[in-house]
XYZ file of C-alpha atoms in Angstrom:
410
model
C 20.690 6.422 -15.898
C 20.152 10.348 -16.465
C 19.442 10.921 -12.766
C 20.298 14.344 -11.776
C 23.772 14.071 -9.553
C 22.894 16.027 -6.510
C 19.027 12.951 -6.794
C 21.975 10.864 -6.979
C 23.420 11.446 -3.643
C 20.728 11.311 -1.663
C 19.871 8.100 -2.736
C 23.442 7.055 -2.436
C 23.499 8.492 0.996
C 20.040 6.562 1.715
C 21.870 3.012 0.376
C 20.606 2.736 -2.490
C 23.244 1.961 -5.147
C 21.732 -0.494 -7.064
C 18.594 0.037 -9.093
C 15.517 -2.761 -8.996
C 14.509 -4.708 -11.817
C 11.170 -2.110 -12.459
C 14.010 1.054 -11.892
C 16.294 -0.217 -14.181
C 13.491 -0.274 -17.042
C 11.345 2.369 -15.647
C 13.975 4.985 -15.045
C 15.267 6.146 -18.530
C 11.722 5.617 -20.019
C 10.815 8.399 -17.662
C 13.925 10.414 -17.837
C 12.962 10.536 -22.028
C 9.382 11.906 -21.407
C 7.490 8.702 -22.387
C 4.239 7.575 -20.325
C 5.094 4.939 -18.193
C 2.533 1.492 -17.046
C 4.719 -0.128 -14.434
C 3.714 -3.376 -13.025
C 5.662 -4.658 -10.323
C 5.154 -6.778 -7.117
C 5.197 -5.160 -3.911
C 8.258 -3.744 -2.104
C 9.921 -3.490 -5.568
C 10.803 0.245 -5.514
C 8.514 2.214 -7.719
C 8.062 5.235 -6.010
C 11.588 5.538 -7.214
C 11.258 4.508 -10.132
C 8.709 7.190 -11.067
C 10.243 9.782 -8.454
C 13.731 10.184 -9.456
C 13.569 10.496 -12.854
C 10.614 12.986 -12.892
C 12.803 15.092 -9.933
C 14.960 15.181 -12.547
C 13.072 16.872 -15.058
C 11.140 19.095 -12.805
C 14.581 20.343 -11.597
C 15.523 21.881 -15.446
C 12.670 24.139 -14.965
C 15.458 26.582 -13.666
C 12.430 29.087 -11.730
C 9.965 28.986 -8.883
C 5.959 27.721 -9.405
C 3.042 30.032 -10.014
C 1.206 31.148 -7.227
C -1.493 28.192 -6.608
C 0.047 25.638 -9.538
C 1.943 22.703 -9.233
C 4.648 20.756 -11.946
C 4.014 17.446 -10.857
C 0.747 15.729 -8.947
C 1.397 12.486 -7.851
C -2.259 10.656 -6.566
C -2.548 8.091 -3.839
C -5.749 6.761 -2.847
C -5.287 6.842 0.873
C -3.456 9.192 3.394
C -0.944 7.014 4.927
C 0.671 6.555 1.295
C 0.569 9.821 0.083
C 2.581 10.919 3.820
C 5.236 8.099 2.464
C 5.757 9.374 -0.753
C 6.030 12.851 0.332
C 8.628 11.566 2.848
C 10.616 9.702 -0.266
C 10.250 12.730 -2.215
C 11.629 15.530 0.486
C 14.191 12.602 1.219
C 15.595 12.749 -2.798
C 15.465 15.760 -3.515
C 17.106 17.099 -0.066
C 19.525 19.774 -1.181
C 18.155 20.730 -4.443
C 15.791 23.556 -5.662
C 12.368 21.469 -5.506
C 9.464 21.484 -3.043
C 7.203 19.123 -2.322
C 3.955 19.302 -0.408
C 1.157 16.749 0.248
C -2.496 17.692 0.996
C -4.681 14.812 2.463
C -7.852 15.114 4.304
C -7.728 15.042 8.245
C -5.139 18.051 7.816
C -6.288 21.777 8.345
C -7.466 23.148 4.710
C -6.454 26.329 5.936
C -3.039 25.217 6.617
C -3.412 23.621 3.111
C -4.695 26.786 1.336
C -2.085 29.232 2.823
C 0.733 26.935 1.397
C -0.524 26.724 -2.012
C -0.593 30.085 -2.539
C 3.042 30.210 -2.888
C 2.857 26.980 -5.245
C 4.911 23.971 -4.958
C 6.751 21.524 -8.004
C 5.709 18.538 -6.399
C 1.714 17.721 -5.008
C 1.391 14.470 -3.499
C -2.731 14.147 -2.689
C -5.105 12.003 -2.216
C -8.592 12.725 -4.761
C -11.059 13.707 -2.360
C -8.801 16.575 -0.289
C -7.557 17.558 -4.008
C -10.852 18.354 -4.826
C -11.579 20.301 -1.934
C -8.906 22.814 -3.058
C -9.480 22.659 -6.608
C -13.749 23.675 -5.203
C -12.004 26.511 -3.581
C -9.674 27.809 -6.292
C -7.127 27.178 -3.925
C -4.877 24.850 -6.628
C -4.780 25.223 -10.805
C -3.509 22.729 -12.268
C -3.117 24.585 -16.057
C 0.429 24.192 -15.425
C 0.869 20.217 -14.574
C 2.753 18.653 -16.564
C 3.291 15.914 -14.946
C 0.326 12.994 -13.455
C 1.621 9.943 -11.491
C -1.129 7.555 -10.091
C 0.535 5.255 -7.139
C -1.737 2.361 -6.811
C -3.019 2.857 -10.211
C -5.217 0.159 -10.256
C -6.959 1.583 -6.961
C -6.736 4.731 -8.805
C -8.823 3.695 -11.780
C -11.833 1.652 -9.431
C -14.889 2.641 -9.102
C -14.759 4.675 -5.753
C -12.131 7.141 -7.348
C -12.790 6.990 -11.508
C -15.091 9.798 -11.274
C -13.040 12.042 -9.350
C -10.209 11.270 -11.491
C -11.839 11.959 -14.352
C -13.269 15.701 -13.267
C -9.571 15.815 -12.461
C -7.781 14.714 -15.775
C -9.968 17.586 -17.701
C -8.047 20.411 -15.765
C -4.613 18.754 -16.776
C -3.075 20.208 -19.886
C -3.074 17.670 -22.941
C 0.250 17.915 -23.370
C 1.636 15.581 -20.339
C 3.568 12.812 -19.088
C 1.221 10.299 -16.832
C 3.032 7.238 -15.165
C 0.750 4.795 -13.831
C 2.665 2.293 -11.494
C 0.699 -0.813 -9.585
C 1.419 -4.276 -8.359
C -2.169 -5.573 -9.789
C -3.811 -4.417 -12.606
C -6.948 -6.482 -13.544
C -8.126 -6.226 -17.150
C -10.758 -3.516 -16.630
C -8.397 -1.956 -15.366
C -5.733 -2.268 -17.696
C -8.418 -1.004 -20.468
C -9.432 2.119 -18.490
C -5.652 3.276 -17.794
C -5.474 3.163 -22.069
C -7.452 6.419 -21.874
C -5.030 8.375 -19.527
C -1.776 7.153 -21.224
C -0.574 8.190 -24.554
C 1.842 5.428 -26.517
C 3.119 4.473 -22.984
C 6.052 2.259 -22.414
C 4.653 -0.928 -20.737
C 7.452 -2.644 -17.940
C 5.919 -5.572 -16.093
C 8.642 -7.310 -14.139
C 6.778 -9.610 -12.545
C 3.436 -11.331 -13.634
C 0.562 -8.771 -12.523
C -0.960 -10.714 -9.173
C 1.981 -12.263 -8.456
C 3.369 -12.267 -4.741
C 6.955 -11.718 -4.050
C 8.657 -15.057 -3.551
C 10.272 -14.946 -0.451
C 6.568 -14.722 1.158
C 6.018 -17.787 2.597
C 1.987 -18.069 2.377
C -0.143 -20.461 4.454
C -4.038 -20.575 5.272
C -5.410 -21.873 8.600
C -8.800 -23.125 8.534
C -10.756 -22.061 11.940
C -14.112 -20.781 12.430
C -14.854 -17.193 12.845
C -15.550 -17.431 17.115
C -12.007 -18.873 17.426
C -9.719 -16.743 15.244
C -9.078 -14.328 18.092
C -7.665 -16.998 20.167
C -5.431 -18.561 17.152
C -4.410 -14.915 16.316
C -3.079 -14.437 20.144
C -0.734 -18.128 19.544
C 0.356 -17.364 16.428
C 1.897 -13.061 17.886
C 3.145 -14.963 21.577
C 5.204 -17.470 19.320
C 6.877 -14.180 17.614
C 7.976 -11.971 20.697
C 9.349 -8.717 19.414
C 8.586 -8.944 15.517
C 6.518 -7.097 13.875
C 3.195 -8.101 12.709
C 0.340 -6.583 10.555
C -3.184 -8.165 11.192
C -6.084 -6.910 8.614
C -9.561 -6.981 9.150
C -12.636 -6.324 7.328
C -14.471 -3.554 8.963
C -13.500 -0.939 11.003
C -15.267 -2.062 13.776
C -13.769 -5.522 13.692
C -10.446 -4.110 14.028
C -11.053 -1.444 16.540
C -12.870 -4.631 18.554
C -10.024 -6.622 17.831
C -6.907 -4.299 18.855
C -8.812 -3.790 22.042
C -8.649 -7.142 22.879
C -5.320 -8.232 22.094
C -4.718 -5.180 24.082
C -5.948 -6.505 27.242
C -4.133 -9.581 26.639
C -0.933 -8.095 27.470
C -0.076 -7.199 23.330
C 1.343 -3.616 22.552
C -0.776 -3.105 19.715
C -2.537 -0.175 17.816
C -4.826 -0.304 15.118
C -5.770 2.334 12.147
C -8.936 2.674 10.466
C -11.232 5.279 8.644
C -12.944 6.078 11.893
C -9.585 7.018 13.421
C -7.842 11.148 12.848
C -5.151 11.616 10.724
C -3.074 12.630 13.957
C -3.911 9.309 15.417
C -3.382 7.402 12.293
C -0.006 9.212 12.061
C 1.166 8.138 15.895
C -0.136 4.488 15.237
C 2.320 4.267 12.259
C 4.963 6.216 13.699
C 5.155 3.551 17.010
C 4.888 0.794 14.400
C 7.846 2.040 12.545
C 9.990 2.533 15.935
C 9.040 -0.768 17.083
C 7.254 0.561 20.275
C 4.011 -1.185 19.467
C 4.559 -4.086 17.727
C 1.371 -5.159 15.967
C -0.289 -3.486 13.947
C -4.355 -3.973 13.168
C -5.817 -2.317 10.145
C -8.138 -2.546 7.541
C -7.579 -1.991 3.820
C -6.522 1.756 4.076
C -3.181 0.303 5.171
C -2.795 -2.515 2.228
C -1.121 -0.428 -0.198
C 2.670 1.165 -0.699
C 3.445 1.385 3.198
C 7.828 0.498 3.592
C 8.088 -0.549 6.777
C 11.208 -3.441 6.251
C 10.654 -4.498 10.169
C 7.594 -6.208 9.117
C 7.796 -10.107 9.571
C 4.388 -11.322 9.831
C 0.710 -10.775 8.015
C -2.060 -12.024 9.444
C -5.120 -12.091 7.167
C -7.545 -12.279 10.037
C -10.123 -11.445 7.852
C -9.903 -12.011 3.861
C -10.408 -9.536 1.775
C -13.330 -9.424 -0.583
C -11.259 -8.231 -3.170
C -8.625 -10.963 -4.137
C -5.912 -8.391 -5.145
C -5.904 -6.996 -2.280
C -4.671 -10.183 -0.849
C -1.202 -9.471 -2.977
C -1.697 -5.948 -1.471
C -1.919 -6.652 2.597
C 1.152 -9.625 1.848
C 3.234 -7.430 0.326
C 3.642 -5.296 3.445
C 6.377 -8.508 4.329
C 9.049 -9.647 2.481
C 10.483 -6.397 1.599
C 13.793 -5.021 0.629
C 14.899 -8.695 -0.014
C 14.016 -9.971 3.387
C 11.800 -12.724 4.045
C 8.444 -12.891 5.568
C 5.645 -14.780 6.521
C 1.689 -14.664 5.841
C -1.393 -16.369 7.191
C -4.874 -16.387 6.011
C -7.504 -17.305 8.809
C -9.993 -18.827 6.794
C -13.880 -19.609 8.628
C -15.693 -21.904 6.825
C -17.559 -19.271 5.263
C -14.792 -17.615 3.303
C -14.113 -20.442 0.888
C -15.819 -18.769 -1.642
C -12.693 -15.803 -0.999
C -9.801 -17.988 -0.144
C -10.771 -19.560 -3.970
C -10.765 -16.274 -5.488
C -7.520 -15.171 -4.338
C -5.542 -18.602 -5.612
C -7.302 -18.373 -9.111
C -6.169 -14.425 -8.492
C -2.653 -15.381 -7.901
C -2.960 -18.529 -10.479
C -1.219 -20.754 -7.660
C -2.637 -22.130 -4.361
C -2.153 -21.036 -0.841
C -0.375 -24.443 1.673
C -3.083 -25.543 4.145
C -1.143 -25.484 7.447
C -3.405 -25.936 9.870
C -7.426 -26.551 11.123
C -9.606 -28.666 10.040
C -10.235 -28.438 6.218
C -13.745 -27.720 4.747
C -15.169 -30.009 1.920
C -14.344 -28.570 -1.326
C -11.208 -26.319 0.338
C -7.861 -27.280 -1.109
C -5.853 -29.974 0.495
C -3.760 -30.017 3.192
C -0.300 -29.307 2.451
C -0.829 -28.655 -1.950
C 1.926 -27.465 -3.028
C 1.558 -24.393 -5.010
C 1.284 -24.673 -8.761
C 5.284 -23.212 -9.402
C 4.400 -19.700 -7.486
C 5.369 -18.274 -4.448
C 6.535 -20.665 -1.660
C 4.309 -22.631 1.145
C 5.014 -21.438 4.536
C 6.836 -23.821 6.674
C 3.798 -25.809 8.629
C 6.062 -27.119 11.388
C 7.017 -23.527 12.968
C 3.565 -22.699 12.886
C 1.796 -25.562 13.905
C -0.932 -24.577 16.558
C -0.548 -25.332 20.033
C -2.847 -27.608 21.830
C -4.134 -25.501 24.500
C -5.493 -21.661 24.143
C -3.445 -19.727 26.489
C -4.272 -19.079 29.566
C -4.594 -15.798 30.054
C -7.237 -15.206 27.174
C -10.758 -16.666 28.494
C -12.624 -18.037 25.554
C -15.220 -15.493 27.007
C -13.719 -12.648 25.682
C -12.706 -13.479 22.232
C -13.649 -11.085 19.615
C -15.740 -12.034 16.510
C -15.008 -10.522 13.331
């Protein structure tokens, strides 16, 4: 496919011999210098489809970055995924002339400052600690010829279109930008028209869609009592890994605590958390030492962490892609997995959202269903797969170490 043989490997090496549907179409679109929209579901492999091929390229350069100037800038719009693709990126090109270096706030500027003096081929950031630098003339990006937005819908919203935009104007015009998501809605789609120029298009899957071997359910329950069915649903599941997301960062901070003192090994990241802490959370969650996980949003998007068997919407999202988003953290590299949405009555309004989001609807496996909610046991409309009702039917009685006293509200 063009990819340079020493790239080749290290992903050989890593077990990957066999490209993905979104690699195999991605790949030599890249390696040719064409822009690139990638749409593909979660777990799918696009940070190698976008990173091999443009390691590739940056490695004919044949000589060492400008002082302060980067080849490449890849953007992620949180910290946790721009540490992942700078840990993909050292991983394939291990051995081979390029150097890659992320900046993200919560890190020492200082530290950030000193290393981009000497310049680096690959920048993996996140907006707001890339503007920082840029505000201190630590970075110059005259010399990038190469944008890649990660999460490019996230990328083009509202809370980072500006700062993408003051960013774009420092680029040079003559560039290859690669814009890879798993959602794209059609505002979206329009916006990412100004930043690409004649770009290939590969959409592997139908934008929305989740992967198929999630099996999905939704268990009605109001808000007081989700606590209690969250703490049945993690002691039928000893030593799996589970990711529970919550609205607000004090829900979830509320939340871990409790399922803390009810004898879970949990850990929980959040906005109001440091990098270093956010860093150890995942770190244990990735080893297996804690085994669930309780975040908001800032940990929807890109994290690999196969382990992962179980989702737990304990809160759902306001957004409905970012339904597809917190799913597709199960289910990956061709394993199987398992999601539930905790829906209180008043989150119909969301729960309808996401299905006409997803163009299919979500099994009812348990609770007492609201008027208007869909039926019990619908099958989905030809997408994704119900989750199986009987292995998670709720038990009778709350358990009896977790006092209805203490249950935490979202």
């Amino acid at each position: 496919m063009g990819i340079d043989h020493r790239i080749n490997a290290n992903i050989a090496a890593m077990g990957l011999t066999h490209p993905t549907p979104i690699q195999a179409q991605g790949i030599p679109a890249v390696v040719e210098g064409r822009d690139v929209l990638g749409l593909a579901q979660t777990g799918t492999g696009k940070t190698a489809a976008f990173g091999l091929p443009m390691l590739t390229r940056l490695i004919k350069f044949g000589k060492k970055p400008d002082p302060k100037t980067c080849r490449a800038l890849i953007l992620a719009p949180t910290r946790e995924l721009a540490t992942q693709i700078a840990a993909h990126v050292d991983a394939y090109a291990e051995g081979t002339p390029i150097r890659a270096f992320r900046v993200v706030g919560g890190a020492s500027i200082n530290v950030q400052i000193e290393r981009m003096s000497r310049g680096v081929d690959v920048l993996i950031a996140t907006p707001g600690r890339l503007m920082d630098l840029i505000e201190r003339r630590a970075i110059d990006l005259s010399a990038t010829t190469y944008l890649v937005l990660d999460e490019g819908d996230q990328m083009l919203d509202i809370g980072f279109i500006h700062t993408l935009r003051r960013i774009a104007k420092m680029l040079p015009r003559e560039r290859q930008t690669l814009l890879f998501s798993a959602t794209m809605p059609k505002l979206m789609s329009e916006l990412a028209d100004t930043y690409l120029t004649d770009p290939v298009k590969v959409a592997v899957n139908p934008p929305g869609k989740a992967a198929d071997k999630i099996d999905q359910g939704v268990h009605f329950v109001p808000q007081g009592d989700k606590a209690t069915l969250l703490a049945e649903y993690l002691a039928k599941h000893p030593g799996e890994l589970s990711m529970v997301f919550g609205r607000t960062k004090h829900g979830c901070e509320k939340l871990s605590k409790l399922l803390e003192k009810w004898g879970f090994s949990v850990a929980a990241i959040h906005g109001n958390k440091s990098q270093g802490q956010r860093e150890r959370a995942l770190a244990a969650f990735r080893k297996g030492d804690t085994q669930v996980l309780v975040a908001t949003d800032v940990a929807a998007r890109g994290l690999d962490i196969p382990e992962v068997a179980h989702v737990y919407n304990y809160d759902l999202p306001n957004v409905p892609e970012n339904y597809v988003h917190r799913i597709g953290r199960t289910a990956r590299a061709g394993r199987d997995g398992r999601a539930v949405a905790f829906c209180a009555p008043a989150e119909i309004g969301e729960l309808r959202a996401i299905e006409r989001a997803m163009k299919s609807s979500i099994a009812v496996i348990g609770g007492e269903v609201p008027v208007g909610a869909p039926l019990a046991g619908r099958a989905p409309r030809g997408r994704g797969k119900p989750v199986d009702a009987a292995a998670h039917k709720r038990p009778s009685r709350r358990p009896s170490r977790r006092p209805r006293s203490q249950q935490a509200h979202g």
